[in-house]
Short mmCIF file of C-alpha atoms in Angstrom, two decimals:
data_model
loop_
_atom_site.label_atom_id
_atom_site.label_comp_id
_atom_site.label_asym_id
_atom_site.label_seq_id
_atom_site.Cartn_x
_atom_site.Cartn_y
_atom_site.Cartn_z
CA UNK A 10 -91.34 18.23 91.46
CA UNK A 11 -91.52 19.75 95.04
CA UNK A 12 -87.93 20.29 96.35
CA UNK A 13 -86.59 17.55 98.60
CA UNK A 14 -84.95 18.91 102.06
CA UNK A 15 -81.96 16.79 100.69
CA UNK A 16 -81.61 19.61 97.63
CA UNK A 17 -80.63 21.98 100.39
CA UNK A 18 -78.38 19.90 101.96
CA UNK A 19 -76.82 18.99 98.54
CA UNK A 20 -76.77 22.42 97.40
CA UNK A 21 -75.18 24.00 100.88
CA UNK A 22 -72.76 21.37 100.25
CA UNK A 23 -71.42 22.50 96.83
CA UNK A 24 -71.17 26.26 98.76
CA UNK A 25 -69.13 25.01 101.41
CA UNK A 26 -67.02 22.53 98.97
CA UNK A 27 -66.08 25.47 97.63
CA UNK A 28 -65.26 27.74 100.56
CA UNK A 29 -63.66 25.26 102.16
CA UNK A 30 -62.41 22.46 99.93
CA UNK A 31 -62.64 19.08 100.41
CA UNK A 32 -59.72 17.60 103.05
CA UNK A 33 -60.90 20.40 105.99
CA UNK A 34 -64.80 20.45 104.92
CA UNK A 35 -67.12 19.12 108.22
CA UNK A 36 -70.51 18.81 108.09
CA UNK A 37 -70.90 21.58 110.42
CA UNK A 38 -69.20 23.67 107.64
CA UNK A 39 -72.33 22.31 105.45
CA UNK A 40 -74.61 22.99 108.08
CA UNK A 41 -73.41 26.45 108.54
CA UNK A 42 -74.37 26.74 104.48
CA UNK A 43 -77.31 25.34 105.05
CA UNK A 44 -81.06 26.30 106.30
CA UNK A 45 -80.39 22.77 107.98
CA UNK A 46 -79.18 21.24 111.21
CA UNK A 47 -76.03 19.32 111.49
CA UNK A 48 -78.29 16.74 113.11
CA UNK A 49 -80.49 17.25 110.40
CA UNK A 50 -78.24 16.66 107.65
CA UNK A 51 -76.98 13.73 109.76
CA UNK A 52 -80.26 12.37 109.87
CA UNK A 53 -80.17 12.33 106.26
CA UNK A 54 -76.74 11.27 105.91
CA UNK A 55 -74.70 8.87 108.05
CA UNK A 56 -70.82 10.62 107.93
CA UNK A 57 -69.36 13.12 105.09
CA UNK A 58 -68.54 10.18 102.97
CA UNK A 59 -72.03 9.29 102.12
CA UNK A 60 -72.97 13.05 101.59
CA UNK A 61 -70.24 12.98 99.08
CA UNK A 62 -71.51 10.03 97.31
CA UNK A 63 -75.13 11.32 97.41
CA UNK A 64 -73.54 14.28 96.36
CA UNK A 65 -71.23 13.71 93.32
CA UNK A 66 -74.60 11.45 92.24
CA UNK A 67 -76.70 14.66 92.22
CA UNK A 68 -73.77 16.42 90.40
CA UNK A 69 -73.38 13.15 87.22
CA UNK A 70 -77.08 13.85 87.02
CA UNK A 71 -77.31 17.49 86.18
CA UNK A 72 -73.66 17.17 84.26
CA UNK A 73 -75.25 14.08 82.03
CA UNK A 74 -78.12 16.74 81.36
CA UNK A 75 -75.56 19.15 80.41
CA UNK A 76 -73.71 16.93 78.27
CA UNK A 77 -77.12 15.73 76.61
CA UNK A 78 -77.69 19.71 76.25
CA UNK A 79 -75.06 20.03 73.66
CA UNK A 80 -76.02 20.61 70.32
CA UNK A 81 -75.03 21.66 66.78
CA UNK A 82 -76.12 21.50 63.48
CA UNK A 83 -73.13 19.62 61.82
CA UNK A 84 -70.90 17.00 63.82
CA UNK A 85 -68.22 19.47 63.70
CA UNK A 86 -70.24 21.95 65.84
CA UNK A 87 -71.24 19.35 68.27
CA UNK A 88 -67.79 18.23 68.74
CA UNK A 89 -66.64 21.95 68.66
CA UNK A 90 -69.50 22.70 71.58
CA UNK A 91 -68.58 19.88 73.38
CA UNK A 92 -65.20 21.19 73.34
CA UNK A 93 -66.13 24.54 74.62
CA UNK A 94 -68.54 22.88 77.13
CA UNK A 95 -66.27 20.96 79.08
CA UNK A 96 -63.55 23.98 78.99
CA UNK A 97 -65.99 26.97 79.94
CA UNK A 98 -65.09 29.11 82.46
CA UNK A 99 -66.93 32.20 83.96
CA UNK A 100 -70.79 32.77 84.26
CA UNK A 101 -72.80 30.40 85.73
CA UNK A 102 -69.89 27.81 85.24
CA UNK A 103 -68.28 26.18 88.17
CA UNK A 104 -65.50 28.11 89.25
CA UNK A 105 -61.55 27.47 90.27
CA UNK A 106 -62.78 26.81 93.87
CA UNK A 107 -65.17 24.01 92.74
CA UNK A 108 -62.74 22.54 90.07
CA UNK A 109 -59.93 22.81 93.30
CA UNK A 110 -62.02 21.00 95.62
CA UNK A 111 -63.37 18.12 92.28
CA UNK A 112 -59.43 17.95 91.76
CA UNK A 113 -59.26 17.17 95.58
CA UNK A 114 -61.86 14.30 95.37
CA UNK A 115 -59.83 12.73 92.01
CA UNK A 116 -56.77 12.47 94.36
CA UNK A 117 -59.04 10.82 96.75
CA UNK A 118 -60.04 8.03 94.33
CA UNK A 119 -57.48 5.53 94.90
CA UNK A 120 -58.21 5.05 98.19
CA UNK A 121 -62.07 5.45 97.80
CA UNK A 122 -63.65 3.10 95.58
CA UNK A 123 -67.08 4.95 95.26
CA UNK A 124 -65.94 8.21 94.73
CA UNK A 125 -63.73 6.30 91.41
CA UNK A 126 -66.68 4.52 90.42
CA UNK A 127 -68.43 8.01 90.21
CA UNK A 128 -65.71 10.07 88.85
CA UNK A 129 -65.14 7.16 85.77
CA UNK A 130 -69.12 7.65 85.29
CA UNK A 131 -68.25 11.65 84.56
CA UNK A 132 -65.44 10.60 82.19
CA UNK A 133 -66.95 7.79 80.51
CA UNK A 134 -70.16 9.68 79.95
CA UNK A 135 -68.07 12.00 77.99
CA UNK A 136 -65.94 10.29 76.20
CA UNK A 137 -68.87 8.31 74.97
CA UNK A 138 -70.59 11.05 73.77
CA UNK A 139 -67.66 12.52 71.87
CA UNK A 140 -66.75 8.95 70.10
CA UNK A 141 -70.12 8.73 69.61
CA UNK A 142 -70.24 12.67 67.34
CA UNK A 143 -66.80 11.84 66.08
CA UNK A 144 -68.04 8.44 64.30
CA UNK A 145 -71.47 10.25 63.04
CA UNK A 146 -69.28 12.55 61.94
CA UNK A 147 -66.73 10.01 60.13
CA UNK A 148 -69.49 8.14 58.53
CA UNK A 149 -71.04 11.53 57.05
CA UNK A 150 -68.03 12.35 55.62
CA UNK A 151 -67.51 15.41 57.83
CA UNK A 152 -64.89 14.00 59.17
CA UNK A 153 -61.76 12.42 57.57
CA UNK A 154 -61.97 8.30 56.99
CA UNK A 155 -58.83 8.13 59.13
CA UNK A 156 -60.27 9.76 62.22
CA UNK A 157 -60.19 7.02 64.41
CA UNK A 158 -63.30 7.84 67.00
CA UNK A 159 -62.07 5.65 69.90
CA UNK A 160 -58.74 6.84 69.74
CA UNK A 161 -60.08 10.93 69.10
CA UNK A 162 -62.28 10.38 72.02
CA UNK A 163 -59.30 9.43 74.35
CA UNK A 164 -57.53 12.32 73.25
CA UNK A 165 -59.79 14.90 73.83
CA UNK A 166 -60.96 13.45 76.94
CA UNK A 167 -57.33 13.18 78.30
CA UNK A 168 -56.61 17.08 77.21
CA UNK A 169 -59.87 18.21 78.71
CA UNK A 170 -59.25 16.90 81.86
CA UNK A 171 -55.56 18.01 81.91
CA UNK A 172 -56.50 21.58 81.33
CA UNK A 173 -58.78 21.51 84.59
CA UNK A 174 -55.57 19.94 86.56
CA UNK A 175 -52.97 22.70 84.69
CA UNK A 176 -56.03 25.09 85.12
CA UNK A 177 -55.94 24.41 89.10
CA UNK A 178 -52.02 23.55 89.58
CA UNK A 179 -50.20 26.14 87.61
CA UNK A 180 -53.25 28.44 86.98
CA UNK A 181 -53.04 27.87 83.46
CA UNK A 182 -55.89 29.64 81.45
CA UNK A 183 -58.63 27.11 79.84
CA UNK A 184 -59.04 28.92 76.71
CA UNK A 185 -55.69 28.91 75.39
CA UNK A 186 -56.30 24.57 75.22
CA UNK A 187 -60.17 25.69 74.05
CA UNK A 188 -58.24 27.34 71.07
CA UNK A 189 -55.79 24.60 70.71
CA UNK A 190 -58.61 22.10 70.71
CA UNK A 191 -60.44 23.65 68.00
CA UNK A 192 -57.95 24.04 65.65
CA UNK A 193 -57.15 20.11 66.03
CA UNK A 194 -60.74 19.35 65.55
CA UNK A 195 -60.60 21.83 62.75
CA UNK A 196 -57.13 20.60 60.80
CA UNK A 197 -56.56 17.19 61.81
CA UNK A 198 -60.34 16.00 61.99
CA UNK A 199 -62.44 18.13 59.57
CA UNK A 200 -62.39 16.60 56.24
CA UNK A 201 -60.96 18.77 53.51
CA UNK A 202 -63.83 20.65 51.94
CA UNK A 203 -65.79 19.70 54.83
CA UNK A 204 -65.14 23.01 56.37
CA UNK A 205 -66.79 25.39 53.64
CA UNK A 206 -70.05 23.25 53.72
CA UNK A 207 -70.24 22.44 57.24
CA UNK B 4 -20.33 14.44 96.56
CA UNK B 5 -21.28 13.38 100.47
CA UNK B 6 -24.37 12.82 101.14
CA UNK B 7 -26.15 15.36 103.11
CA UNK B 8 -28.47 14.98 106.16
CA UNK B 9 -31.39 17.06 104.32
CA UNK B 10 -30.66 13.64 101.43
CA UNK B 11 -31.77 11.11 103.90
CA UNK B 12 -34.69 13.13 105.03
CA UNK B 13 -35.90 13.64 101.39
CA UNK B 14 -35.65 10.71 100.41
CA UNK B 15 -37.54 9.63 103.48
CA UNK B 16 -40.37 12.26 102.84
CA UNK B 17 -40.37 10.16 99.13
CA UNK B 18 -41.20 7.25 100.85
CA UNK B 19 -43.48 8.35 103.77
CA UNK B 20 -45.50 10.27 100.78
CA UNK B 21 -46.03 7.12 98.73
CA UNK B 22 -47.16 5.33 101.64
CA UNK B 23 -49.52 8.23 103.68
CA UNK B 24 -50.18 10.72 101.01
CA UNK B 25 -49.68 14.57 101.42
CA UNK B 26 -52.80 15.38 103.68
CA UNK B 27 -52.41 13.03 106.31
CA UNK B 28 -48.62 13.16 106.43
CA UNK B 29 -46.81 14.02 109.58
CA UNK B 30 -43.12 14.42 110.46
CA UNK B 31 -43.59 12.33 113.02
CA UNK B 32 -44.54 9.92 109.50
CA UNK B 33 -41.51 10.48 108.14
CA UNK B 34 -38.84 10.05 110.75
CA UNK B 35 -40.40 6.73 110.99
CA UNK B 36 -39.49 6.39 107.58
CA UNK B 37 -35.69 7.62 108.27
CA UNK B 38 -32.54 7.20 110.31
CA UNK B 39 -33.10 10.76 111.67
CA UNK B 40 -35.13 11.82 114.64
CA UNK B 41 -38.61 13.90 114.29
CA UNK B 42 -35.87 16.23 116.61
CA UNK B 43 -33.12 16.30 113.19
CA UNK B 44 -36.05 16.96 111.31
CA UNK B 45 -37.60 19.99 112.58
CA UNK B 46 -33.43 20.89 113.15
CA UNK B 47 -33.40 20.89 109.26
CA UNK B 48 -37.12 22.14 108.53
CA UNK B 49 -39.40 24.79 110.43
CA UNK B 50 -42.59 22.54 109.51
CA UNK B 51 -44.10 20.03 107.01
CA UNK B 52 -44.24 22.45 104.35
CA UNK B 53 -40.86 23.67 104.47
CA UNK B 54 -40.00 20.70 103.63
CA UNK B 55 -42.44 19.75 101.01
CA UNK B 56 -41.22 22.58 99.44
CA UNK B 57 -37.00 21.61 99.70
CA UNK B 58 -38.57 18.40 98.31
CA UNK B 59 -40.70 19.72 95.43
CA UNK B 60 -37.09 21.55 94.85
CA UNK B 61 -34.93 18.27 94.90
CA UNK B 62 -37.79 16.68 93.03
CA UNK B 63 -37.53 19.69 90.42
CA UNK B 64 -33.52 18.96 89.99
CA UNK B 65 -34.12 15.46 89.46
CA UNK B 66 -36.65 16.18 86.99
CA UNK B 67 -34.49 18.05 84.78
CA UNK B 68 -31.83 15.95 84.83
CA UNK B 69 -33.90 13.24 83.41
CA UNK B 70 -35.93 15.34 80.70
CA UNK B 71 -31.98 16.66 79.54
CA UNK B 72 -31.61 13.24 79.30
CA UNK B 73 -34.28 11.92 77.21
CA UNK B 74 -32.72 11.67 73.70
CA UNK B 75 -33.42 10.50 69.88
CA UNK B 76 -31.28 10.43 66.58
CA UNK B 77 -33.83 12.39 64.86
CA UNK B 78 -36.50 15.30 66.15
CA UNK B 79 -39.53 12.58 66.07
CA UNK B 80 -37.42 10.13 67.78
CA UNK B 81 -36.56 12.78 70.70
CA UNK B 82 -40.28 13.67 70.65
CA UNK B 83 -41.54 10.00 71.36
CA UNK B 84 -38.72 9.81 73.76
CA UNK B 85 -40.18 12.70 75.73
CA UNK B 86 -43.67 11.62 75.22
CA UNK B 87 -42.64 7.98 76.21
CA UNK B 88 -40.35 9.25 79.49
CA UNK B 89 -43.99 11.50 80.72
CA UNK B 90 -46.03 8.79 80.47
CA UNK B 91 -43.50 5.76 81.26
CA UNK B 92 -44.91 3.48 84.01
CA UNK B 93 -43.66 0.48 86.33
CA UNK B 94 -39.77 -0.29 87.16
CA UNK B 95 -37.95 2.34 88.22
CA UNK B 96 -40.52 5.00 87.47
CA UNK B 97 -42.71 6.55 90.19
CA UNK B 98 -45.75 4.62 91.04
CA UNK B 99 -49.59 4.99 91.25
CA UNK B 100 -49.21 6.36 95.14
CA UNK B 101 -46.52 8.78 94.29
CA UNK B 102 -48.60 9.92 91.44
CA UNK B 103 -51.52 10.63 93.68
CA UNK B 104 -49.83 12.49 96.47
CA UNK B 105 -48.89 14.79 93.41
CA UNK B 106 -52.09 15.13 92.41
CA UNK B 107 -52.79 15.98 96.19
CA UNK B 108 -50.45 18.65 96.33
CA UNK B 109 -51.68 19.60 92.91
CA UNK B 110 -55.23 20.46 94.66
CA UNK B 111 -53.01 22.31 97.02
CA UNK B 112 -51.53 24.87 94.89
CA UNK B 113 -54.22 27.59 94.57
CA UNK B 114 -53.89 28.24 98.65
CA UNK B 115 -50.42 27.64 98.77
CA UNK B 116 -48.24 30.09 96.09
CA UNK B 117 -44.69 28.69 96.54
CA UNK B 118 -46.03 24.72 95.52
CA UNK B 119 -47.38 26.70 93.00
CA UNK B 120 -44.24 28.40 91.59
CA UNK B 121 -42.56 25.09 91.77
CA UNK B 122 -45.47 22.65 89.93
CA UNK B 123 -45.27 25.89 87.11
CA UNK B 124 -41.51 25.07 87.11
CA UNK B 125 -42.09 21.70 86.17
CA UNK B 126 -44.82 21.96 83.48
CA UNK B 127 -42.97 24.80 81.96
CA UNK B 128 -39.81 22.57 81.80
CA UNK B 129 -41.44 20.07 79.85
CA UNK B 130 -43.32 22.34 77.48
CA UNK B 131 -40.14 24.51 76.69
CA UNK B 132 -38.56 21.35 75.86
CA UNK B 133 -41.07 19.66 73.70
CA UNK B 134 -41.54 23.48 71.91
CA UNK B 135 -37.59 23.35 71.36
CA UNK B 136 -37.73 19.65 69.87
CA UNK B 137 -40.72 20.65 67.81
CA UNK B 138 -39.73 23.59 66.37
CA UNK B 139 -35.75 22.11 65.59
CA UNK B 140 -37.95 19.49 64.02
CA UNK B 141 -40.27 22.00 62.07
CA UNK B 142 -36.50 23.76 60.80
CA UNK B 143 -34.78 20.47 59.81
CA UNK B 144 -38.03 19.57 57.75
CA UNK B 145 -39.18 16.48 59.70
CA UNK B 146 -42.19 18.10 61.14
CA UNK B 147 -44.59 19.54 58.62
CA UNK B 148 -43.99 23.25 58.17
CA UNK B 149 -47.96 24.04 59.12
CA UNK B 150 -47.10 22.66 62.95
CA UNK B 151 -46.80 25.38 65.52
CA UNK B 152 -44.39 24.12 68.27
CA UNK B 153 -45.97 26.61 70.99
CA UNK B 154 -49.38 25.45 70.05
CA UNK B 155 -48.27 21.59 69.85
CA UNK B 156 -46.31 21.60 73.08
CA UNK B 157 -49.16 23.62 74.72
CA UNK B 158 -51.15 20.33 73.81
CA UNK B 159 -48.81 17.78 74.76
CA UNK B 160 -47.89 18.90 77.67
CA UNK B 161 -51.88 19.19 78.44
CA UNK B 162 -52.86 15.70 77.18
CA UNK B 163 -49.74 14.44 79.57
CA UNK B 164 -51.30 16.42 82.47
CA UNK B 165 -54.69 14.74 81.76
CA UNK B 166 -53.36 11.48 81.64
CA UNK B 167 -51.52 11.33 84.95
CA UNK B 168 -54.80 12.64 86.87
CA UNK B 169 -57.13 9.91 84.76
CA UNK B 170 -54.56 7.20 85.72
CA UNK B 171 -55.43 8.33 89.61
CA UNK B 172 -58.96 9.61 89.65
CA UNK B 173 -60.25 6.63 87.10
CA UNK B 174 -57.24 4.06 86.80
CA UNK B 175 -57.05 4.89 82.95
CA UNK B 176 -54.03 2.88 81.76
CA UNK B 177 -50.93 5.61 80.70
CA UNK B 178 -50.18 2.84 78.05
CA UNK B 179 -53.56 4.06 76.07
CA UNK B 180 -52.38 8.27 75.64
CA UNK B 181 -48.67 6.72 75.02
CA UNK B 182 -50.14 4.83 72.18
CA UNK B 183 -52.74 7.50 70.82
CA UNK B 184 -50.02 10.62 71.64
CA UNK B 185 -47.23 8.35 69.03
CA UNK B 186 -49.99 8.11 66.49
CA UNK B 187 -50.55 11.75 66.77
CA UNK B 188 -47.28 12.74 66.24
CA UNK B 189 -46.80 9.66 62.99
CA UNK B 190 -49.44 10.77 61.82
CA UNK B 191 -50.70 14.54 61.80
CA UNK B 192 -47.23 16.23 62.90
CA UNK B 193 -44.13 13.81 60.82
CA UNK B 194 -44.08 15.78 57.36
CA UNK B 195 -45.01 13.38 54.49
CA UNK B 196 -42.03 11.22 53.45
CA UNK B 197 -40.22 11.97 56.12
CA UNK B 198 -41.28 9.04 58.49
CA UNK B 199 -39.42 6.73 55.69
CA UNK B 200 -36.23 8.45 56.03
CA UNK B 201 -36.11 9.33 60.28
#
């Protein structure tokens, strides 16, 4: 598929989301990351707000890919991947500037009622994804009968996403809750014997 | 004690953040919100951040005193306590707009080192506390002796994070983690036996 010119604009807006965060970030900021005009990208796109919506759409759509992406051979290594998914950090992974600027937009969401419809998207998807592994998982017998997939969904959902706040608000490493993680997936959720086999 | 002037002012900047939020907010915002002038103000504080940061002090205080209060018979009961007091909502309890200033200045804290220091202050607070709880608990036999109160309160504290930025970014009831965080502790941290006798 040929690249639209609104890629650009999309992509030159993730650069300057970054450099700049989200509060101060103009479109002449995105222009100035872009091969664009600012009267291009307003041709495109009426104000900032809709860029943002058109944006964090472009971004559910390649993170539902990446979620999708996720594999492993047992239910324990697709939660486990999952896990380490949603906490990576380094490589071609969005850094602290991106999460700082995402963390931004969340604190936005009260007062913004597409950028909340879009952000509960993100954390839906997930959290239906994981319910989804953890009650495969359950009904192979991976998993213990008591593992409640709902209710293990919420959790890890609710830690996840706390990690990226402590990660951004008291620069709190993501791996030490990436190790956490997997031991609870790996002593409270594995069923006993489970773990040899799996 | 008298009250001070700086009091007044805080307590003003607690209401003018609730009702602006932290990016928009002006002095000018909060002497409307006070008996002092914009004039007393700046008097008291070189600029808005000054200030936010004698108020993320006075904040911190009040913290404290509440977490030293939050109390139990037993080590589980002073663990739901604290898990209950972090995730308590309605009455006298901040509300949904105070929550998402924080979240605000949250987002602030990688440019801005002395919010920083002070949202670390908090977070470590808590987790010292729920590690102190734990591992009294672990000693006295109510906890199971495989729980490792670093690890657990690393994870509480996280989960607790993650579900005051999913009740702003995606209006995810606190009610839910309260509910899934006491199961958690019933049912994979309480040694056996020893939820009959606590």
């Amino acid at each position: 598929m040929a690249a639209q010119p609104t890629d650009e604009i999309l992509e030159a807006t993730y650069r300057a989301l970054c450099e700049h965060g989200y509060a101060d970030l103009t479109v002449q900021d995105i222009a100035d990351n872009s091969e664009k005009s600012k009267a291009t990208i307003h041709y495109h796109y009426d104000s900032k707000h809709d860029l943002f919506e058109a944006f964090l759409e472009d971004l559910y759509d390649d993170y539902t890919d990446h979620v999708d992406d996720v594999s492993g051979e047992t239910h324990r290594e697709q939660l486990l991947a999952l896990v380490e998914f949603s906490l990576a950090e380094g490589g071609d992974v969005p850094g602290i500037d991106f999460r700082t600027a995402m963390l931004e937009i969340k604190a936005q969401a009260p007062y913004d009622e597409g950028f909340r419809e879009r952000l509960t998207d993100f954390d839906g998807y997930l959290a239906d994804r994981i319910e989804s592994v953890v009650a495969a998982g359950v009904e192979a017998g991976e998993f213990r009968d008591d593992v409640d997939p709902e209710t293990t969904a919420e959790f890890l959902v609710t830690t996840i996403k706390g990690a990226h706040t402590r990660r951004v608000s008291v620069n709190h490493p993501l791996d030490r809750i990436r190790e956490t993680l997997a031991e609870y997936v790996e002593t409270r959720l594995v069923a006993d014997g489970a773990e040899v086999t799996a």
